[in-house]
PDB file of C-alpha atoms in Angstrom:
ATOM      1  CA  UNK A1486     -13.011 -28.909  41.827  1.00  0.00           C
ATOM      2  CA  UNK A1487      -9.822 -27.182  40.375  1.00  0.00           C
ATOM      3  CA  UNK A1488      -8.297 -31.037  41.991  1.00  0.00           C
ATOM      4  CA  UNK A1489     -10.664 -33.155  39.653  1.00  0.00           C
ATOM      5  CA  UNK A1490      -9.942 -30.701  36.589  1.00  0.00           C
ATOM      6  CA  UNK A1491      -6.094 -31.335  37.091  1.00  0.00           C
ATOM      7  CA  UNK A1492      -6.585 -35.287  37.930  1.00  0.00           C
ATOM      8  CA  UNK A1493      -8.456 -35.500  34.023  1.00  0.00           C
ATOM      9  CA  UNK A1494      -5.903 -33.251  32.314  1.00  0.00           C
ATOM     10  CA  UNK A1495      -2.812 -36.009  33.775  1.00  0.00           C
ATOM     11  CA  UNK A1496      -5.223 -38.897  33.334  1.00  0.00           C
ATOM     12  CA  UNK A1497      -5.610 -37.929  29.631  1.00  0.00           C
ATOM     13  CA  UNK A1498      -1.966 -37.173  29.722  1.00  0.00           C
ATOM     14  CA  UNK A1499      -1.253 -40.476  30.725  1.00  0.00           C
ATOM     15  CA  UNK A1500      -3.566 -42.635  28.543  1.00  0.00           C
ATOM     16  CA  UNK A1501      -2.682 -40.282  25.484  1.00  0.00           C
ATOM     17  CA  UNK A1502       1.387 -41.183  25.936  1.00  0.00           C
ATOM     18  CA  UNK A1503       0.253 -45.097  26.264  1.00  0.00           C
ATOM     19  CA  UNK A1504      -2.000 -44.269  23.248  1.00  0.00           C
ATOM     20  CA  UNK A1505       0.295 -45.350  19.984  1.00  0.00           C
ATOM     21  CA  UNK A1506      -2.509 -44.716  17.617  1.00  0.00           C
ATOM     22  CA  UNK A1507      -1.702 -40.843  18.196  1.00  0.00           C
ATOM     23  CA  UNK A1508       0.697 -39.473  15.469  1.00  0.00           C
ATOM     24  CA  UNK A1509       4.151 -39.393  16.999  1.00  0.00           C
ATOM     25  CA  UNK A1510       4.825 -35.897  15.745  1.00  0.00           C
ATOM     26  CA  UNK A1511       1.279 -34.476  16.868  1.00  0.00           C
ATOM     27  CA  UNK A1512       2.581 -36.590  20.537  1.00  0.00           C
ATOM     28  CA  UNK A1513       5.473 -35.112  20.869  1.00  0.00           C
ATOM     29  CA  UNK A1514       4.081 -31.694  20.688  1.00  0.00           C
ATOM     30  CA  UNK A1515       1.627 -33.040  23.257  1.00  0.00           C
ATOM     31  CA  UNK A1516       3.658 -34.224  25.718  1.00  0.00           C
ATOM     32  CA  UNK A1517       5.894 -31.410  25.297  1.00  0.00           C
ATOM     33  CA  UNK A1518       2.568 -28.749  26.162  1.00  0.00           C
ATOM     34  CA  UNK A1519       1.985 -31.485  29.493  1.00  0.00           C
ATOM     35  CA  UNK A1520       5.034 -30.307  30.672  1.00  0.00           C
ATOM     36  CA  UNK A1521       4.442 -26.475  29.690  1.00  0.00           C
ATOM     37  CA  UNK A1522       1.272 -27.176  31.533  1.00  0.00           C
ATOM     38  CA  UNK A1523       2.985 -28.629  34.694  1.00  0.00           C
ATOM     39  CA  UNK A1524       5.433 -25.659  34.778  1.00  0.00           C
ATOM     40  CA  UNK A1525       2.155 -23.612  35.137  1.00  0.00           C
ATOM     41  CA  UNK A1526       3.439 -21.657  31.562  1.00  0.00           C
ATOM     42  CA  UNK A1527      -0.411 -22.173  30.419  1.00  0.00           C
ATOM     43  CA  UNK A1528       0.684 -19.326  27.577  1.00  0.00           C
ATOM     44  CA  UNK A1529       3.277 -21.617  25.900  1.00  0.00           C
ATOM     45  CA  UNK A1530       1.202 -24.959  26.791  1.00  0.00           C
ATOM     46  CA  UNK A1531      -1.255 -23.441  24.664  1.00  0.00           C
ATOM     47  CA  UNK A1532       0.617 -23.211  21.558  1.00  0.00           C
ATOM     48  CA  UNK A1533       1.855 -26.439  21.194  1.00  0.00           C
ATOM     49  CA  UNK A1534      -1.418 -28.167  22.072  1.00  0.00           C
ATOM     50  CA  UNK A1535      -2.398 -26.035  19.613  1.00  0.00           C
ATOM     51  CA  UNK A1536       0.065 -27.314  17.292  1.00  0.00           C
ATOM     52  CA  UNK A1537      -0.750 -31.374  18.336  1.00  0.00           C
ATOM     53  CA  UNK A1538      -4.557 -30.592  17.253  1.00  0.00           C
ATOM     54  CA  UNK A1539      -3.617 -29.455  14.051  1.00  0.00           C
ATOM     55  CA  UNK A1540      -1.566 -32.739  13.361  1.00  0.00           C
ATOM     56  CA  UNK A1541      -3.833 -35.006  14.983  1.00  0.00           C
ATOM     57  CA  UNK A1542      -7.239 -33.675  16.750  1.00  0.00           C
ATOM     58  CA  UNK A1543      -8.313 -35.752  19.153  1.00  0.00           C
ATOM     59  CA  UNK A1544     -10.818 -35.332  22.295  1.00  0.00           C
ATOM     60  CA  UNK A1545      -8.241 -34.927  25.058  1.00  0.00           C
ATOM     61  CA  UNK A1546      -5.692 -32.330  23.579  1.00  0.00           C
ATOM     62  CA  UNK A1547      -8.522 -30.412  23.059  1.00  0.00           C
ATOM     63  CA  UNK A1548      -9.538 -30.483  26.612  1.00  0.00           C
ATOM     64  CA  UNK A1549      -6.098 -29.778  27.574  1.00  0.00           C
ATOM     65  CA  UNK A1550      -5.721 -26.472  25.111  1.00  0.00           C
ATOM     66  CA  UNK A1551      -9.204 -25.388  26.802  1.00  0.00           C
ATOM     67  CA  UNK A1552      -7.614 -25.744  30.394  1.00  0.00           C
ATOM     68  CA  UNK A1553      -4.281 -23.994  29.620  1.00  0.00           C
ATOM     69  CA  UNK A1554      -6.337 -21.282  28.030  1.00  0.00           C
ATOM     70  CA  UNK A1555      -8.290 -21.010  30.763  1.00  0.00           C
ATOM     71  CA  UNK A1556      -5.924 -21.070  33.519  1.00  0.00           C
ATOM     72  CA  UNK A1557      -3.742 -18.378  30.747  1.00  0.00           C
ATOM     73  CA  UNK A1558      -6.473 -15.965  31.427  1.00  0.00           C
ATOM     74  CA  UNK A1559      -8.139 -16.003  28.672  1.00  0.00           C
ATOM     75  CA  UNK A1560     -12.029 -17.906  29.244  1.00  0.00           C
ATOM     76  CA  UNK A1561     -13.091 -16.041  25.630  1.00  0.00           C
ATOM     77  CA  UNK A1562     -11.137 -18.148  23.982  1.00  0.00           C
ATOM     78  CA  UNK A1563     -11.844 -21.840  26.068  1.00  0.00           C
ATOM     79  CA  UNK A1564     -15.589 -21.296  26.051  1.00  0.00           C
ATOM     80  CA  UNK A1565     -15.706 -22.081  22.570  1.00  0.00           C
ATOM     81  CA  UNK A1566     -12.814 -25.027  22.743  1.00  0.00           C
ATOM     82  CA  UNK A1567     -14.778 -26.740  25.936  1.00  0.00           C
ATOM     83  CA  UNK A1568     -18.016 -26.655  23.262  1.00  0.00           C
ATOM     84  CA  UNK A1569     -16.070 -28.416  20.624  1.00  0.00           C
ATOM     85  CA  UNK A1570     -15.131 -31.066  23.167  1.00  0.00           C
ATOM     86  CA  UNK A1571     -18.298 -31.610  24.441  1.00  0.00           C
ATOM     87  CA  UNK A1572     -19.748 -31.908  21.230  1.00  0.00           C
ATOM     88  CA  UNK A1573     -17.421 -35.161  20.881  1.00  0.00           C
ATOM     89  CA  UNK A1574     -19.793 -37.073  23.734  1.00  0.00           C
ATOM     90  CA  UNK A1575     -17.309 -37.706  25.935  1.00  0.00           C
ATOM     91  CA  UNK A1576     -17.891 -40.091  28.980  1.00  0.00           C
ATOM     92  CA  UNK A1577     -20.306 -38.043  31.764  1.00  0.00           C
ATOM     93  CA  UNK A1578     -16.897 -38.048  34.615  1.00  0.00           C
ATOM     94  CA  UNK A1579     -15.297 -35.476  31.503  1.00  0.00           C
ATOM     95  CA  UNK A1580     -18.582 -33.792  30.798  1.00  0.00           C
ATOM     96  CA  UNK A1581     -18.660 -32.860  34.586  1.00  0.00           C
ATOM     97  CA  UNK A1582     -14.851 -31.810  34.292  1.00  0.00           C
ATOM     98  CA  UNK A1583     -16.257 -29.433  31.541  1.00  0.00           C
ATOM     99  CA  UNK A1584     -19.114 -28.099  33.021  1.00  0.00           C
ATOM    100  CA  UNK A1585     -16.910 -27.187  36.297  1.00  0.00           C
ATOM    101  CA  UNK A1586     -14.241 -25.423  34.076  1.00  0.00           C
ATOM    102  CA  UNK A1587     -16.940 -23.544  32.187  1.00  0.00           C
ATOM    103  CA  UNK A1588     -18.429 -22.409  35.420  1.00  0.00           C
ATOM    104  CA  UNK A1589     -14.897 -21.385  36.522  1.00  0.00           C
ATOM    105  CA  UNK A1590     -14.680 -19.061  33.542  1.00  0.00           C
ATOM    106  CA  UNK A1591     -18.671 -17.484  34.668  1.00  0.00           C
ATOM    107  CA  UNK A1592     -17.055 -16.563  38.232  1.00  0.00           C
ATOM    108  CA  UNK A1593     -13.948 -14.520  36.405  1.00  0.00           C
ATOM    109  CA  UNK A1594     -15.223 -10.742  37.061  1.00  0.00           C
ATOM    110  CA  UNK A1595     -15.239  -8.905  33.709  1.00  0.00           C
ATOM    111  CA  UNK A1596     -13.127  -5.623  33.887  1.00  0.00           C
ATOM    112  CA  UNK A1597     -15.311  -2.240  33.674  1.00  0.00           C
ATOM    113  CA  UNK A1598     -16.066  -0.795  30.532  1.00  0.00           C
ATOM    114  CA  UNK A1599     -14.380   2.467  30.660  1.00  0.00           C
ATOM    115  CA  UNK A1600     -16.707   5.576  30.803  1.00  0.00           C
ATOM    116  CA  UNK A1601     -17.209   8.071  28.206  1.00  0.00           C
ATOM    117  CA  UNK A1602     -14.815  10.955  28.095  1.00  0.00           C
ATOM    118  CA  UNK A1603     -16.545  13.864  26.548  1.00  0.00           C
ATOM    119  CA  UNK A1604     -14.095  16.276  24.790  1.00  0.00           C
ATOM    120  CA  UNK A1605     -14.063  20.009  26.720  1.00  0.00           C
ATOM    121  CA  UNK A1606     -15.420  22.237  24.407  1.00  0.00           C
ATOM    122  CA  UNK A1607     -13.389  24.673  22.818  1.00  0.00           C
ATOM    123  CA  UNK A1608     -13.329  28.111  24.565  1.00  0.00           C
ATOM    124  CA  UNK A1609     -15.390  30.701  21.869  1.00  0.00           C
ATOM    125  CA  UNK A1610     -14.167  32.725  19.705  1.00  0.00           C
ATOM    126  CA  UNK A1611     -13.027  36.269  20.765  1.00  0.00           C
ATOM    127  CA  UNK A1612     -15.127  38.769  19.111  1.00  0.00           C
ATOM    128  CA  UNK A1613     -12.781  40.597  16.719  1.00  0.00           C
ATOM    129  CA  UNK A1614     -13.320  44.513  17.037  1.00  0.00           C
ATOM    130  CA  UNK A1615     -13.715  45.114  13.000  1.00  0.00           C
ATOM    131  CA  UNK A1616     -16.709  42.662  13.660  1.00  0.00           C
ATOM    132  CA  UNK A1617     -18.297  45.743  16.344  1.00  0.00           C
ATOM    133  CA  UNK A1618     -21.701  47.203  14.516  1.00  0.00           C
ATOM    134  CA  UNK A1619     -22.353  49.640  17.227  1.00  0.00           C
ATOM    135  CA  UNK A1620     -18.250  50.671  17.124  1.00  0.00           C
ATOM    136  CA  UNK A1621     -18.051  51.080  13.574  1.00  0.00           C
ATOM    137  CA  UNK A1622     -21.305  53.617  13.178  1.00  0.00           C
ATOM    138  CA  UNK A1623     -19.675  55.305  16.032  1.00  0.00           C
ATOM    139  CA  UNK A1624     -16.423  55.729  13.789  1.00  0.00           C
ATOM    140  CA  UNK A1625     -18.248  55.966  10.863  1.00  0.00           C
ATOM    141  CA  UNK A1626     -20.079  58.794  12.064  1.00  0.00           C
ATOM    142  CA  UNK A1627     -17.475  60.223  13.939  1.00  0.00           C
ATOM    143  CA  UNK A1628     -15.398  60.846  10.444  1.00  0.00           C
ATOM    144  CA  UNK A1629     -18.448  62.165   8.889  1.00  0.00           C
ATOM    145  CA  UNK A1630     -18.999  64.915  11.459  1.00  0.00           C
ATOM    146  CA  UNK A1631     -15.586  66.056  11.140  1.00  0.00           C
ATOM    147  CA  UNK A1632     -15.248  66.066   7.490  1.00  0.00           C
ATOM    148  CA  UNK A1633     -19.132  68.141   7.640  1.00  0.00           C
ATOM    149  CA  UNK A1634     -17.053  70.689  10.386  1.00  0.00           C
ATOM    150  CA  UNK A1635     -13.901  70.656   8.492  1.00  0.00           C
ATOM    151  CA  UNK A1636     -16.151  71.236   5.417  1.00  0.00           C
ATOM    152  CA  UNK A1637     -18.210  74.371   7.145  1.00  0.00           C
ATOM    153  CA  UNK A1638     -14.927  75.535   8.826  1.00  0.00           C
ATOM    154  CA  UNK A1639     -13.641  75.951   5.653  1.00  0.00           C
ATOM    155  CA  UNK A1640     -16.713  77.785   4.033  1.00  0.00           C
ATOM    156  CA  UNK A1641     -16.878  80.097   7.027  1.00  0.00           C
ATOM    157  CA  UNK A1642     -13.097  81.177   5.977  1.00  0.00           C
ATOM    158  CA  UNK A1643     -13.884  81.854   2.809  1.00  0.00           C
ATOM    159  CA  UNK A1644     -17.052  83.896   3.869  1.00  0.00           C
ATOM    160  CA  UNK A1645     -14.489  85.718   6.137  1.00  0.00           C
ATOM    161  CA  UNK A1646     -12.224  87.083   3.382  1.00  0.00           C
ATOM    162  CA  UNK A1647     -15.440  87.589   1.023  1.00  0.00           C
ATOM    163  CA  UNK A1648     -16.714  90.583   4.434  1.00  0.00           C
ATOM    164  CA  UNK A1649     -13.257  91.590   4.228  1.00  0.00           C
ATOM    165  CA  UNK A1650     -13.434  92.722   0.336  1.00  0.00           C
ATOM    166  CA  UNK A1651     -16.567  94.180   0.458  1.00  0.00           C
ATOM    167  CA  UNK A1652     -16.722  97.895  -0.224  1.00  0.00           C
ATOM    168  CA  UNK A1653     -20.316  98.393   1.666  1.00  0.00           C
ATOM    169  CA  UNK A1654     -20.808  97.865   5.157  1.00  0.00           C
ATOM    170  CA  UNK A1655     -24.156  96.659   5.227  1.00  0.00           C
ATOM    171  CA  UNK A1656     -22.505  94.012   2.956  1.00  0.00           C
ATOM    172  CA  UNK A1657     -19.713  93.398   4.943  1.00  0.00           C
ATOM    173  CA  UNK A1658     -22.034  93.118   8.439  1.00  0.00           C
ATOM    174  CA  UNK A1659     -24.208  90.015   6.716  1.00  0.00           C
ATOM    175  CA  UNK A1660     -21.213  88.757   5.226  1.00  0.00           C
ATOM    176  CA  UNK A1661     -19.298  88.678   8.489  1.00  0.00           C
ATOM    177  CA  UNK A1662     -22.284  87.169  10.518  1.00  0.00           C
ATOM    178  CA  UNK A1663     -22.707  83.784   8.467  1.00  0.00           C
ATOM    179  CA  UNK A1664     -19.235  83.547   7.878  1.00  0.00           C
ATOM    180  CA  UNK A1665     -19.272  83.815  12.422  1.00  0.00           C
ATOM    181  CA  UNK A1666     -22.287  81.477  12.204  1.00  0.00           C
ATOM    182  CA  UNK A1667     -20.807  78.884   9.954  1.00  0.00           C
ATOM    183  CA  UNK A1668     -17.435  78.946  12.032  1.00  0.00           C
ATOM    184  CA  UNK A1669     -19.461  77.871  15.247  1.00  0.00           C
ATOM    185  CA  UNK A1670     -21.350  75.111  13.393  1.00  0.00           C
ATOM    186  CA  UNK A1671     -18.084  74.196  11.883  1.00  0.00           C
ATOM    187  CA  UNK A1672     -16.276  73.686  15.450  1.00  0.00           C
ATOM    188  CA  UNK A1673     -19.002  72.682  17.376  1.00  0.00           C
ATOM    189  CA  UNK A1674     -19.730  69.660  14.149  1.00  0.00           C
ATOM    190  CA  UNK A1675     -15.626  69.180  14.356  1.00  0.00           C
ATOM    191  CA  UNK A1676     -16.024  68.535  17.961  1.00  0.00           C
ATOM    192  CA  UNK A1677     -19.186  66.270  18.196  1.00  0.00           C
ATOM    193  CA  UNK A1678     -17.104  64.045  15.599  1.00  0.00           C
ATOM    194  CA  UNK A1679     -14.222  63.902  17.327  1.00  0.00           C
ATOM    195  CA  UNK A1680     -16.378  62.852  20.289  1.00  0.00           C
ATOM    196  CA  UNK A1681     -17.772  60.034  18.275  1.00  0.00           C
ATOM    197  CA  UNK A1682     -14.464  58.853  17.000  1.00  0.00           C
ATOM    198  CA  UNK A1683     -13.301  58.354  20.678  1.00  0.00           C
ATOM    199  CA  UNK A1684     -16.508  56.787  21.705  1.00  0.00           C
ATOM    200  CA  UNK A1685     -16.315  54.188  18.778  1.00  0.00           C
ATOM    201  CA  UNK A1686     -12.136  53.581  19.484  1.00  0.00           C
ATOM    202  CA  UNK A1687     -13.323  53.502  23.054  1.00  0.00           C
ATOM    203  CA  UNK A1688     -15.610  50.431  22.267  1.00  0.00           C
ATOM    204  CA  UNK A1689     -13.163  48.661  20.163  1.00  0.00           C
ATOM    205  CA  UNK A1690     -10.796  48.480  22.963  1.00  0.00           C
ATOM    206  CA  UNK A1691     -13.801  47.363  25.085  1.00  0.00           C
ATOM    207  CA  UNK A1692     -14.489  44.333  23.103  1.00  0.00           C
ATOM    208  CA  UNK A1693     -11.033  43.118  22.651  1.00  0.00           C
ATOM    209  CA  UNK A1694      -8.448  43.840  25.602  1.00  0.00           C
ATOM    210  CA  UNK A1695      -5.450  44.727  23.762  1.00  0.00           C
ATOM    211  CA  UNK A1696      -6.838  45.303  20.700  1.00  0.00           C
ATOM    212  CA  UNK A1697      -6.421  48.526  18.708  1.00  0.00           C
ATOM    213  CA  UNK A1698      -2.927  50.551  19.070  1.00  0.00           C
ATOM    214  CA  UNK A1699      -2.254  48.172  22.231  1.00  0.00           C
ATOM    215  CA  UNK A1700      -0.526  44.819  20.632  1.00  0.00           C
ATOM    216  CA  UNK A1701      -3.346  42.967  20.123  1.00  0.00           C
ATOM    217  CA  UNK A1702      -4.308  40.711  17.217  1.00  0.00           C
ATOM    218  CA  UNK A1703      -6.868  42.044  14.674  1.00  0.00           C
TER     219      UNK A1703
END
């Protein structure tokens, strides 16, 4: 089949170069795409059978710049130019030239459309320990304790120096036992903020690795 494809490509060849009523300039670009064509340099045959249509657009350059687009690699492009030609009612012997060439193009396996390529999604967000509820009423409540201990630390003192001044000792016994009383709550409120304070530093350092007084970002 390729043999009978080739045989009407020459035979046209021939007939067109006998053929004076073709423009010599539109021939010459012809005969120079026959020999592109013979050289098997279907790329460059195209272009100047391109060029002899567009000076003079006959039947069989047309067939020609379908077969050396073909045989170029590219059947997209001849489907439509073996079309045009047939829609010039050429003799049935180039019809069935056509029809074999156009078949030729159906066999050429289409390359695979490439697949999908979903994006990887981005790795989340590290939670930022400022952003810790639970850590910050930890802290929160932590500081408060200790400023309430500091605060009743402080009060006990003053109770303390208030026993020492008095002249009565019944005054001085009461005097002395809140002041002992407030001391206690003082330390022991002191303490259980302290306690807090760790617990809530503790968690920041939990949910970021590195975080807080260790080099990490904030």
């Amino acid at each position: 089949m390729r043999l009978l494809l080739t045989i009407v490509v020459f035979v046209w060849a021939w007939r067109a170069s006998a053929d004076e009523a073709m423009r010599p300039d539109a021939k010459a670009r012809y005969d120079a795409g026959m020999t592109l064509y013979r050289a098997h340099d279907y790329i460059a045959a195209v272009r100047e059978f391109q060029a002899a249509y567009g000076l003079d657009p006959r039947r069989e350059i047309l067939f020609a710049q379908a077969q050396a687009t073909r045989l170029s690699g590219d059947c997209g492009a001849a489907l439509p130019l073996y079309e045009r030609f047939l829609a010039t009612k050429p003799p049935p012997q180039q019809v069935e030239a056509t029809r074999i060439a156009v078949t030729r193009c159906a066999e050429v396996p289409r390359a695979p459309e490439p697949l999908a390529v979903m994006a990887p999604l981005p790795p989340p967000a590290k939670s930022r320990w400022y952003h810790d509820r639970l850590g910050g009423v930890l802290v929160g409540a932590g500081l408060a304790a200790i400023a309430a201990g500091t605060g009743l630390l402080m009060s006990a003192a003053t109770l303390d120096r208030d026993a020492r001044r008095s002249q009565h000792l019944d005054d001085y016994g009461a005097a002395r036992a809140k002041a002992v009383d407030r001391q206690r709550l003082g330390v022991a409120t002191t303490v259980a903020g302290a306690l807090l304070v760790v617990g809530g530093t503790g968690r920041y350092l939990w949910i970021s690795p590195g975080g807080a007084g260790m080099g990490g970002r904030f």
